[in-house]
Amino acid sequence: MTDMAELPDEPTGWLSDRELDHVRSELPLVYVNVIPVRINPMGEVTEVGLLLRAYDGVISRAVVAGRVLYHERIRDAIVRNMEKDLGLAAMPQVPLSPTPLAVAEYFPTTGVTPFHDSRQHAVALVYVVPVAGTCEPQQDALDLTWLSPEEAASDEVAEEMAGGQHVLLRQALAHCGALT
């Protein structure tokens, strides 16, 4: 049995690159995938925010995504990852319930599910989160584009998204009643 005195007071949740590579090769990781939206006073989605990212030499559109850290609540992971990608002034309206609208299983092997991540097996909890503030792309996000729900669900945008995220985007918009 481990003595509690041996554990750090507050686990950081961060792993070194080497440790993360090892964990990714052995275990599925938990992520959040968040579709930032702007809504009107009736709660209807008017705009969808999509990031532009560069990964493995490919530029693609993407939703906000990031790991859930050890000892981190889902709500906190949503806010942290939104602030990481959209800035501190995004003012996300955290969902009342941490129940996701969907669960996406990303596999390093293509074809197992519509979702693919060459680095790892990941399980992503999917949310649509309204933002009330100013959003600016941060860290590895190159740009942020606001699209109408119809534009975001288009085949043209789907072709610009990687890893099957266009499937999530369409599921989320349908869930919100934003697609007719």
Coordinates of C-alpha atoms in Angstrom, one line a residue:
M1 CA 0.0 0.0 0.0
T2 CA 1.3 3.5 -0.9
D3 CA 1.8 5.9 2.0
M4 CA -0.2 9.1 1.3
A5 CA 2.8 11.1 2.4
E6 CA 4.6 9.9 -0.7
L7 CA 2.1 11.5 -3.0
P8 CA 2.4 15.2 -4.1
D9 CA 0.0 17.6 -2.4
E10 CA -1.6 18.6 -5.7
P11 CA -1.0 16.4 -8.7
T12 CA -0.1 18.5 -11.7
G13 CA -1.6 16.2 -14.3
W14 CA 1.3 16.9 -16.7
L15 CA 3.5 14.3 -18.1
S16 CA 6.8 14.7 -19.8
D17 CA 6.8 14.1 -23.6
R18 CA 8.5 10.7 -23.0
E19 CA 5.9 9.7 -20.4
L20 CA 3.0 10.8 -22.5
D21 CA 4.3 8.9 -25.5
H22 CA 4.6 5.8 -23.3
V23 CA 1.1 6.2 -21.8
R24 CA -0.4 6.8 -25.3
S25 CA 1.1 3.5 -26.4
E26 CA -0.5 1.6 -23.6
L27 CA -3.8 3.2 -22.6
P28 CA -6.7 5.2 -24.0
L29 CA -6.7 8.8 -22.9
V30 CA -9.7 10.9 -22.0
Y31 CA -10.2 14.1 -24.0
V32 CA -12.9 16.7 -24.5
N33 CA -13.9 17.9 -27.9
V34 CA -15.7 21.2 -27.8
I35 CA -17.6 23.0 -30.5
P36 CA -17.6 26.7 -29.6
V37 CA -20.8 28.5 -30.8
R38 CA -22.4 31.9 -30.6
I39 CA -26.1 31.8 -29.8
N40 CA -29.0 34.3 -30.1
P41 CA -31.3 35.3 -27.2
M42 CA -33.5 32.3 -28.0
G43 CA -30.6 29.9 -27.5
E44 CA -30.3 29.0 -31.2
V45 CA -26.9 28.5 -32.7
T46 CA -26.0 31.4 -35.1
E47 CA -22.3 30.8 -35.6
V48 CA -19.8 27.9 -35.1
G49 CA -16.2 28.6 -34.4
L50 CA -13.6 26.4 -36.1
L51 CA -9.9 26.5 -35.5
L52 CA -7.2 26.2 -38.2
R53 CA -4.4 24.0 -37.0
A54 CA -1.2 22.6 -38.5
Y55 CA -0.3 19.0 -37.5
D56 CA 2.1 16.7 -39.2
G57 CA 2.6 19.2 -42.0
V58 CA -1.1 19.3 -42.8
I59 CA -3.3 22.4 -42.2
S60 CA -6.9 21.5 -41.3
R61 CA -9.9 22.9 -39.5
A62 CA -10.6 21.6 -36.1
V63 CA -12.8 21.8 -33.0
V64 CA -11.3 22.7 -29.6
A65 CA -9.8 19.6 -28.2
G66 CA -7.6 18.6 -25.3
R67 CA -6.9 16.0 -22.6
V68 CA -8.6 15.8 -19.3
L69 CA -5.8 16.0 -16.7
Y70 CA -5.4 13.7 -13.7
H71 CA -7.6 15.0 -10.9
E72 CA -9.4 17.5 -13.1
R73 CA -13.2 17.8 -13.4
I74 CA -14.7 17.7 -16.8
R75 CA -16.1 21.2 -16.5
D76 CA -12.6 22.5 -15.6
A77 CA -11.1 20.6 -18.6
I78 CA -13.7 22.2 -20.9
V79 CA -12.8 25.7 -19.7
R80 CA -9.1 25.1 -19.6
N81 CA -9.0 23.8 -23.2
M82 CA -11.3 26.5 -24.5
E83 CA -9.1 29.2 -22.9
K84 CA -6.0 27.4 -24.3
D85 CA -7.3 27.6 -27.8
L86 CA -9.6 30.7 -27.8
G87 CA -8.0 32.9 -25.1
L88 CA -8.9 34.0 -21.6
A89 CA -11.6 36.4 -22.8
A90 CA -13.7 33.7 -24.6
M91 CA -16.0 33.5 -21.6
P92 CA -17.4 29.9 -22.2
Q93 CA -20.8 29.2 -20.8
V94 CA -20.0 25.8 -19.2
P95 CA -22.8 23.2 -19.7
L96 CA -25.1 22.7 -16.7
S97 CA -24.5 19.0 -17.0
P98 CA -21.2 17.3 -17.6
T99 CA -23.0 14.7 -19.7
P100 CA -21.6 14.8 -23.2
L101 CA -23.8 14.9 -26.3
A102 CA -21.6 12.2 -27.9
V103 CA -18.6 10.1 -27.2
A104 CA -16.0 9.8 -30.0
E105 CA -13.5 7.0 -30.0
Y106 CA -10.3 7.9 -31.8
F107 CA -8.0 5.0 -32.9
P108 CA -4.5 5.1 -34.3
T109 CA -5.8 2.6 -36.9
T110 CA -8.0 4.0 -39.6
G111 CA -11.4 2.5 -40.2
V112 CA -12.3 1.2 -36.7
T113 CA -14.5 4.3 -36.1
P114 CA -15.0 7.5 -38.2
F115 CA -12.4 9.1 -35.8
H116 CA -8.6 8.8 -36.2
D117 CA -5.6 10.0 -34.3
S118 CA -2.3 8.6 -35.4
R119 CA -0.8 9.3 -32.0
Q120 CA -3.1 7.3 -29.7
H121 CA -6.3 5.6 -28.7
A122 CA -8.4 8.4 -27.2
V123 CA -12.0 8.7 -25.9
A124 CA -13.4 12.2 -26.3
L125 CA -16.4 13.6 -24.6
V126 CA -18.2 15.9 -27.0
Y127 CA -19.8 19.2 -26.0
V128 CA -21.3 22.3 -27.7
V129 CA -20.4 25.3 -25.6
P130 CA -21.6 28.9 -26.2
V131 CA -19.0 31.6 -25.8
A132 CA -19.9 35.2 -24.9
G133 CA -16.6 36.9 -25.1
T134 CA -13.9 37.7 -27.5
C135 CA -12.2 34.7 -29.1
E136 CA -8.6 34.8 -30.5
P137 CA -6.7 31.8 -31.6
Q138 CA -4.0 30.8 -29.1
Q139 CA -1.0 28.5 -28.8
D140 CA -1.0 26.1 -31.8
A141 CA -4.2 27.4 -33.3
L142 CA -3.4 29.4 -36.4
D143 CA -6.8 31.0 -37.0
L144 CA -10.4 31.0 -35.8
T145 CA -13.3 31.3 -38.3
W146 CA -16.9 31.8 -37.4
L147 CA -19.3 30.1 -39.8
S148 CA -23.1 29.7 -40.1
P149 CA -24.3 26.3 -39.0
E150 CA -25.0 25.5 -42.7
E151 CA -21.5 26.5 -43.8
A152 CA -19.9 24.5 -41.0
A153 CA -21.9 21.4 -42.0
S154 CA -21.0 21.8 -45.7
D155 CA -19.0 19.2 -47.6
E156 CA -16.4 21.9 -48.3
V157 CA -15.7 22.3 -44.6
A158 CA -15.8 18.6 -44.0
E159 CA -13.0 18.1 -46.6
E160 CA -10.9 20.6 -44.6
M161 CA -11.3 18.7 -41.3
A162 CA -9.1 15.8 -40.2
G163 CA -9.6 12.8 -38.0
G164 CA -13.3 12.5 -38.5
Q165 CA -14.1 15.7 -36.7
H166 CA -16.6 16.7 -39.4
V167 CA -18.8 13.8 -38.2
L168 CA -18.8 15.3 -34.7
L169 CA -19.5 18.7 -36.0
R170 CA -22.6 17.5 -37.9
Q171 CA -23.8 15.4 -34.9
A172 CA -23.4 18.4 -32.6
L173 CA -25.3 20.8 -34.9
A174 CA -28.1 18.3 -35.4
H175 CA -28.2 17.8 -31.6
C176 CA -28.7 21.6 -31.2
G177 CA -31.4 21.7 -33.9
A178 CA -29.1 23.9 -36.0
L179 CA -29.4 21.8 -39.1
T180 CA -32.7 21.8 -41.1

